[in-house]
Amino acid sequence: MTASTVRPDLEDLRGRVAGVVTGQDEPGYDAARAVWNGMIDRRPWAVVRAAGVGDVTETIRFAREAGLDLAVRGGGHNVAGHGTVDDGVVLDLGELHDVAVNPSARTVRVEAGATLADVDAATEPHGLVVPIGVVSGTGIAGLTLGGGLGWLTRPYGLSADNLVMVELGTADGDTLTASETEHPDLCWALHGGGGNFGVATSFTFRAHAHGPRLFTGSLLYRPDRWRAAWAALQEWTRDLPDPMTTITTTLTPPPVAELGDQPLLVVGFAWASPDRATGEALVSRLRRLAPPDEEQVGETRWTEWQSAFDPLLPKGVRAYWRNTSFDRLDDEVIDILCRRGTEQVWPGTAFDVHHLGGAFARVPESATPFPNRAARFWLNIYGFWDEPSDDTARIAFVRGFSDDMAPFATGGQYINFQGQEPSGHRGFDPQAVFGPTKYRRLLDVKRRYDPDNLFHVNHNIA
Ligand code: FAD
């Protein structure tokens, strides 16, 4: 930001907003500045906990006038730590978490500070669902603005693919609504282009009839069966019907008796259809192709399934992630996945292979900024550990694995699965993420809606 000649005044800011403002070293400051990634230790000048849309626009104006960097926070889960900033203002939307369901129109309006748990809790009683991510404390805002992958990506697409309207605080401190008919160019950019264009105050989604109970499960494989399991997935995922989504995780489990201490490959699946018999038949086919060592399969309440993986990634762990698309599970790729899988420790690293296609792939490539709708698989390599002394080794593992996969990448990266790159290292490259055509289009929108790059604490389109 350009330095302001006026020294910012905390009492001035307090006088302008209704929400709580916490300054450096005031009571509650450490809790107010903390984000999910424990490696991100930034000291903002102030944290504003917005009490309404008026606080959002007023804080935008204040940061602009004072020449302070502005970080915007929804759920605080951004892996690169973009929900906070040194010496600037954090605009925390956590108090704004209402979710209003319109069952007859099948739409859901979500305030921008809501978590995924808030959304699922509100939609489930209506037999509806919005496709979102898999860890319930994640913020709907960062998730949706980047894309939003989860257990319902194949039947219904990304969270962003179901987004019909965004209410936004703009760079000049005003408000607007972006939809297909109002500011359509901005609306396009908000479907995967991240937090570059304004502060979203609410999102309106299309919802789908759903559950509340779902056929879900995990097939577990020990390392000596991994090759067979990956090869079976290559085959099995070729012609699956849309309702079947899988996320295959390889991790070394925590040292609890029932799982032992060997690394595991876990094929997780969710079958989003009331036709349980077809779902059962599909899973039986996978069992025949690669018999698992163990399994946990059955009907689960959707909200239980959506929080089943929460304990794996609690707030405060240190984290560094990278991701890539790829198209084949042949011998060369399987070699890498098997070798890297057995090198993992607990707590340290894990990786997920999201199997795509279905509704995700039917969205035309140019319809959103999200890259590479043709990708068959998306790999997310995620480091998560407790001790600062492990930083170097864990980061090196994630980078090494990601470099191994580079020859097989089919294009694009997912901003929401990107960690913070230390300065001097190959950092966020918007052309590599979005591709040159979409990057140029995003740049055009950025120039129109935020020409001074006020919103730059994000995966920045500068
Ligand atoms: P925050 O840190 O609050 O914000 C992140 C960034 O989003 C901010 O810098 C800002 O640029 C932008 N932003 C936030 N709020 C607003 C707003 N109101 N207006 C404008 N910009 C805003 N992703 C998936 O797709 N699927 C998953 O299943 C999934 N699981 C995850 C599990 C864990 C444990 C974690 C840590 C992350 C996961 N992610 C997943 C990635 C997640 O989508 C991103 O980390 C996302 O940025 C989190 O959003 P947030 O609102 O919690 O983040």
Short mmCIF file of N, CA and C and ligand atoms in Angstrom, two decimals, residues 35-36 72-79 81-83 93 112 132-135 137-143 145 147-150 194-196 198-201 203 313 321 354 414 416-417 457-459, ligand 1:
data_model
loop_
_atom_site.label_atom_id
_atom_site.label_comp_id
_atom_site.label_asym_id
_atom_site.label_seq_id
_atom_site.Cartn_x
_atom_site.Cartn_y
_atom_site.Cartn_z
N VAL A 35 -4.84 -17.62 12.93
CA VAL A 35 -5.53 -18.29 11.84
C VAL A 35 -5.26 -19.80 11.95
N TRP A 36 -5.88 -20.58 11.06
CA TRP A 36 -5.79 -22.03 11.16
C TRP A 36 -4.35 -22.54 11.08
N VAL A 72 -8.72 -9.98 4.51
CA VAL A 72 -10.13 -10.32 4.72
C VAL A 72 -10.20 -11.76 5.18
N ARG A 73 -10.97 -11.99 6.25
CA ARG A 73 -11.02 -13.33 6.81
C ARG A 73 -12.44 -13.86 6.90
N GLY A 74 -12.63 -15.08 6.36
CA GLY A 74 -13.91 -15.77 6.54
C GLY A 74 -13.72 -16.80 7.65
N GLY A 75 -13.32 -18.02 7.25
CA GLY A 75 -13.09 -19.08 8.24
C GLY A 75 -11.66 -19.14 8.74
N GLY A 76 -10.76 -18.35 8.18
CA GLY A 76 -9.37 -18.33 8.63
C GLY A 76 -8.57 -19.56 8.23
N HIS A 77 -9.12 -20.39 7.34
CA HIS A 77 -8.46 -21.65 6.98
C HIS A 77 -7.49 -21.53 5.80
N ASN A 78 -7.34 -20.34 5.25
CA ASN A 78 -6.46 -20.25 4.08
C ASN A 78 -5.07 -20.76 4.43
N VAL A 79 -4.60 -21.72 3.64
CA VAL A 79 -3.36 -22.42 3.98
C VAL A 79 -2.17 -21.48 3.83
N GLY A 81 -2.25 -18.44 4.55
CA GLY A 81 -2.33 -17.44 5.62
C GLY A 81 -2.85 -16.10 5.18
N HIS A 82 -3.63 -16.06 4.09
CA HIS A 82 -4.09 -14.77 3.59
C HIS A 82 -5.20 -14.15 4.45
N GLY A 83 -5.60 -14.81 5.52
CA GLY A 83 -6.61 -14.23 6.41
C GLY A 83 -6.02 -13.30 7.46
N LEU A 93 -14.96 -11.59 9.23
CA LEU A 93 -16.42 -11.63 9.03
C LEU A 93 -17.11 -12.72 9.86
N ALA A 112 -21.06 -14.21 4.70
CA ALA A 112 -19.70 -14.59 4.29
C ALA A 112 -18.81 -15.08 5.43
N ILE A 132 -20.02 -28.47 -0.95
CA ILE A 132 -18.96 -27.70 -0.30
C ILE A 132 -17.79 -28.64 0.01
N GLY A 133 -16.84 -28.18 0.86
CA GLY A 133 -15.65 -28.97 1.14
C GLY A 133 -15.85 -29.96 2.27
N VAL A 134 -14.75 -30.57 2.72
CA VAL A 134 -14.88 -31.74 3.59
C VAL A 134 -14.49 -31.51 5.05
N VAL A 135 -13.95 -30.36 5.41
CA VAL A 135 -13.63 -30.13 6.83
C VAL A 135 -14.52 -28.99 7.32
N GLY A 137 -14.92 -26.78 9.65
CA GLY A 137 -14.57 -25.44 10.12
C GLY A 137 -14.10 -24.51 9.02
N THR A 138 -13.95 -25.01 7.81
CA THR A 138 -13.48 -24.17 6.69
C THR A 138 -14.52 -23.08 6.39
N GLY A 139 -14.06 -21.91 5.98
CA GLY A 139 -14.98 -20.82 5.68
C GLY A 139 -15.60 -20.96 4.31
N ILE A 140 -16.89 -20.65 4.21
CA ILE A 140 -17.57 -20.72 2.91
C ILE A 140 -16.98 -19.69 1.94
N ALA A 141 -16.48 -18.57 2.49
CA ALA A 141 -16.03 -17.47 1.62
C ALA A 141 -14.79 -17.85 0.83
N GLY A 142 -13.71 -18.19 1.54
CA GLY A 142 -12.48 -18.54 0.84
C GLY A 142 -12.70 -19.76 -0.04
N LEU A 143 -13.43 -20.74 0.48
CA LEU A 143 -13.69 -21.98 -0.27
C LEU A 143 -14.36 -21.66 -1.61
N LEU A 145 -14.82 -18.68 -3.22
CA LEU A 145 -14.14 -17.74 -4.11
C LEU A 145 -12.99 -18.41 -4.86
N GLY A 147 -13.09 -21.90 -5.50
CA GLY A 147 -13.66 -23.03 -6.24
C GLY A 147 -14.56 -23.88 -5.36
N GLY A 148 -13.95 -24.73 -4.51
CA GLY A 148 -14.75 -25.55 -3.59
C GLY A 148 -14.93 -26.99 -4.06
N LEU A 149 -13.95 -27.84 -3.72
CA LEU A 149 -14.02 -29.27 -4.05
C LEU A 149 -14.49 -30.05 -2.84
N GLY A 150 -15.26 -31.12 -3.05
CA GLY A 150 -15.70 -31.92 -1.91
C GLY A 150 -16.34 -33.22 -2.35
N GLY A 194 -10.66 -15.97 -6.53
CA GLY A 194 -10.19 -15.63 -5.19
C GLY A 194 -10.71 -14.29 -4.71
N GLY A 195 -10.04 -13.76 -3.67
CA GLY A 195 -10.54 -12.57 -2.97
C GLY A 195 -10.06 -11.26 -3.55
N ASN A 196 -9.79 -11.23 -4.84
CA ASN A 196 -9.15 -10.08 -5.48
C ASN A 196 -10.05 -8.88 -5.75
N GLY A 198 -13.11 -7.62 -4.11
CA GLY A 198 -13.96 -6.94 -3.15
C GLY A 198 -14.16 -7.85 -1.95
N VAL A 199 -14.95 -7.38 -0.99
CA VAL A 199 -15.24 -8.19 0.19
C VAL A 199 -16.66 -8.73 0.06
N ALA A 200 -16.77 -10.02 -0.16
CA ALA A 200 -18.11 -10.62 -0.26
C ALA A 200 -18.77 -10.55 1.11
N THR A 201 -20.04 -10.14 1.12
CA THR A 201 -20.76 -10.16 2.40
C THR A 201 -21.78 -11.29 2.43
N PHE A 203 -23.28 -14.92 -0.10
CA PHE A 203 -23.27 -15.75 -1.31
C PHE A 203 -24.65 -16.40 -1.42
N LEU A 313 -7.13 -32.39 11.00
CA LEU A 313 -6.50 -31.11 10.67
C LEU A 313 -7.01 -29.99 11.59
N TRP A 321 1.04 -26.73 1.70
CA TRP A 321 0.36 -27.59 0.73
C TRP A 321 0.76 -27.21 -0.70
N HIS A 354 -8.35 -36.49 -5.69
CA HIS A 354 -9.77 -36.25 -5.98
C HIS A 354 -10.04 -36.75 -7.38
N TYR A 414 -4.92 -25.29 -8.13
CA TYR A 414 -6.08 -24.85 -7.36
C TYR A 414 -5.58 -23.94 -6.24
N ASN A 416 -6.81 -22.76 -3.63
CA ASN A 416 -7.16 -23.08 -2.24
C ASN A 416 -6.31 -24.20 -1.65
N PHE A 417 -5.59 -24.93 -2.49
CA PHE A 417 -4.69 -25.97 -1.99
C PHE A 417 -3.23 -25.53 -2.09
N VAL A 457 -4.04 -8.90 -0.35
CA VAL A 457 -3.60 -9.96 0.57
C VAL A 457 -4.42 -11.21 0.22
N ASN A 458 -3.98 -11.86 -0.81
CA ASN A 458 -4.69 -13.03 -1.37
C ASN A 458 -3.79 -13.61 -2.46
N HIS A 459 -4.28 -14.60 -3.19
CA HIS A 459 -3.53 -15.06 -4.37
C HIS A 459 -3.73 -13.99 -5.42
P1 FAD B 1 -9.68 -17.30 5.15
O1 FAD B 1 -8.29 -17.52 5.62
O2 FAD B 1 -10.63 -16.68 6.08
O3 FAD B 1 -9.68 -16.46 3.83
C1 FAD B 1 -8.94 -16.87 2.77
C2 FAD B 1 -8.86 -15.88 1.66
O4 FAD B 1 -10.12 -15.84 1.05
C3 FAD B 1 -8.58 -14.43 2.09
O5 FAD B 1 -7.27 -14.07 1.97
C4 FAD B 1 -9.36 -13.65 1.10
O6 FAD B 1 -8.53 -13.51 -0.05
C5 FAD B 1 -10.47 -14.53 0.76
N1 FAD B 1 -11.65 -14.17 1.52
C6 FAD B 1 -12.11 -14.69 2.68
N2 FAD B 1 -13.29 -14.13 2.99
C7 FAD B 1 -13.57 -13.27 2.01
C8 FAD B 1 -14.64 -12.40 1.74
N3 FAD B 1 -15.68 -12.33 2.55
N4 FAD B 1 -14.59 -11.64 0.64
C9 FAD B 1 -13.56 -11.68 -0.20
N5 FAD B 1 -12.50 -12.48 -0.01
C10 FAD B 1 -12.53 -13.27 1.08
N6 FAD B 1 -10.80 -26.61 -0.08
C11 FAD B 1 -11.64 -27.32 -0.84
O7 FAD B 1 -11.95 -26.93 -1.96
N7 FAD B 1 -12.18 -28.48 -0.39
C12 FAD B 1 -11.92 -28.97 0.83
O8 FAD B 1 -12.42 -30.01 1.19
C13 FAD B 1 -11.01 -28.26 1.66
N8 FAD B 1 -10.71 -28.71 2.90
C14 FAD B 1 -9.88 -27.97 3.69
C15 FAD B 1 -9.59 -28.40 4.97
C16 FAD B 1 -8.75 -27.68 5.79
C17 FAD B 1 -8.45 -28.16 7.17
C18 FAD B 1 -8.17 -26.48 5.31
C19 FAD B 1 -7.23 -25.71 6.16
C20 FAD B 1 -8.46 -26.03 4.04
C21 FAD B 1 -9.30 -26.76 3.22
N9 FAD B 1 -9.60 -26.35 1.93
C22 FAD B 1 -10.46 -27.05 1.15
C23 FAD B 1 -8.98 -25.15 1.38
C24 FAD B 1 -9.87 -23.95 1.65
O9 FAD B 1 -10.86 -23.88 0.65
C25 FAD B 1 -9.04 -22.66 1.60
O10 FAD B 1 -8.06 -22.73 2.58
C26 FAD B 1 -9.90 -21.41 1.77
O11 FAD B 1 -9.12 -20.27 1.48
C27 FAD B 1 -10.46 -21.30 3.15
O12 FAD B 1 -11.39 -20.29 3.23
P2 FAD B 1 -11.57 -19.47 4.59
O13 FAD B 1 -12.68 -18.51 4.40
O14 FAD B 1 -11.64 -20.41 5.73
O15 FAD B 1 -10.16 -18.75 4.63
#
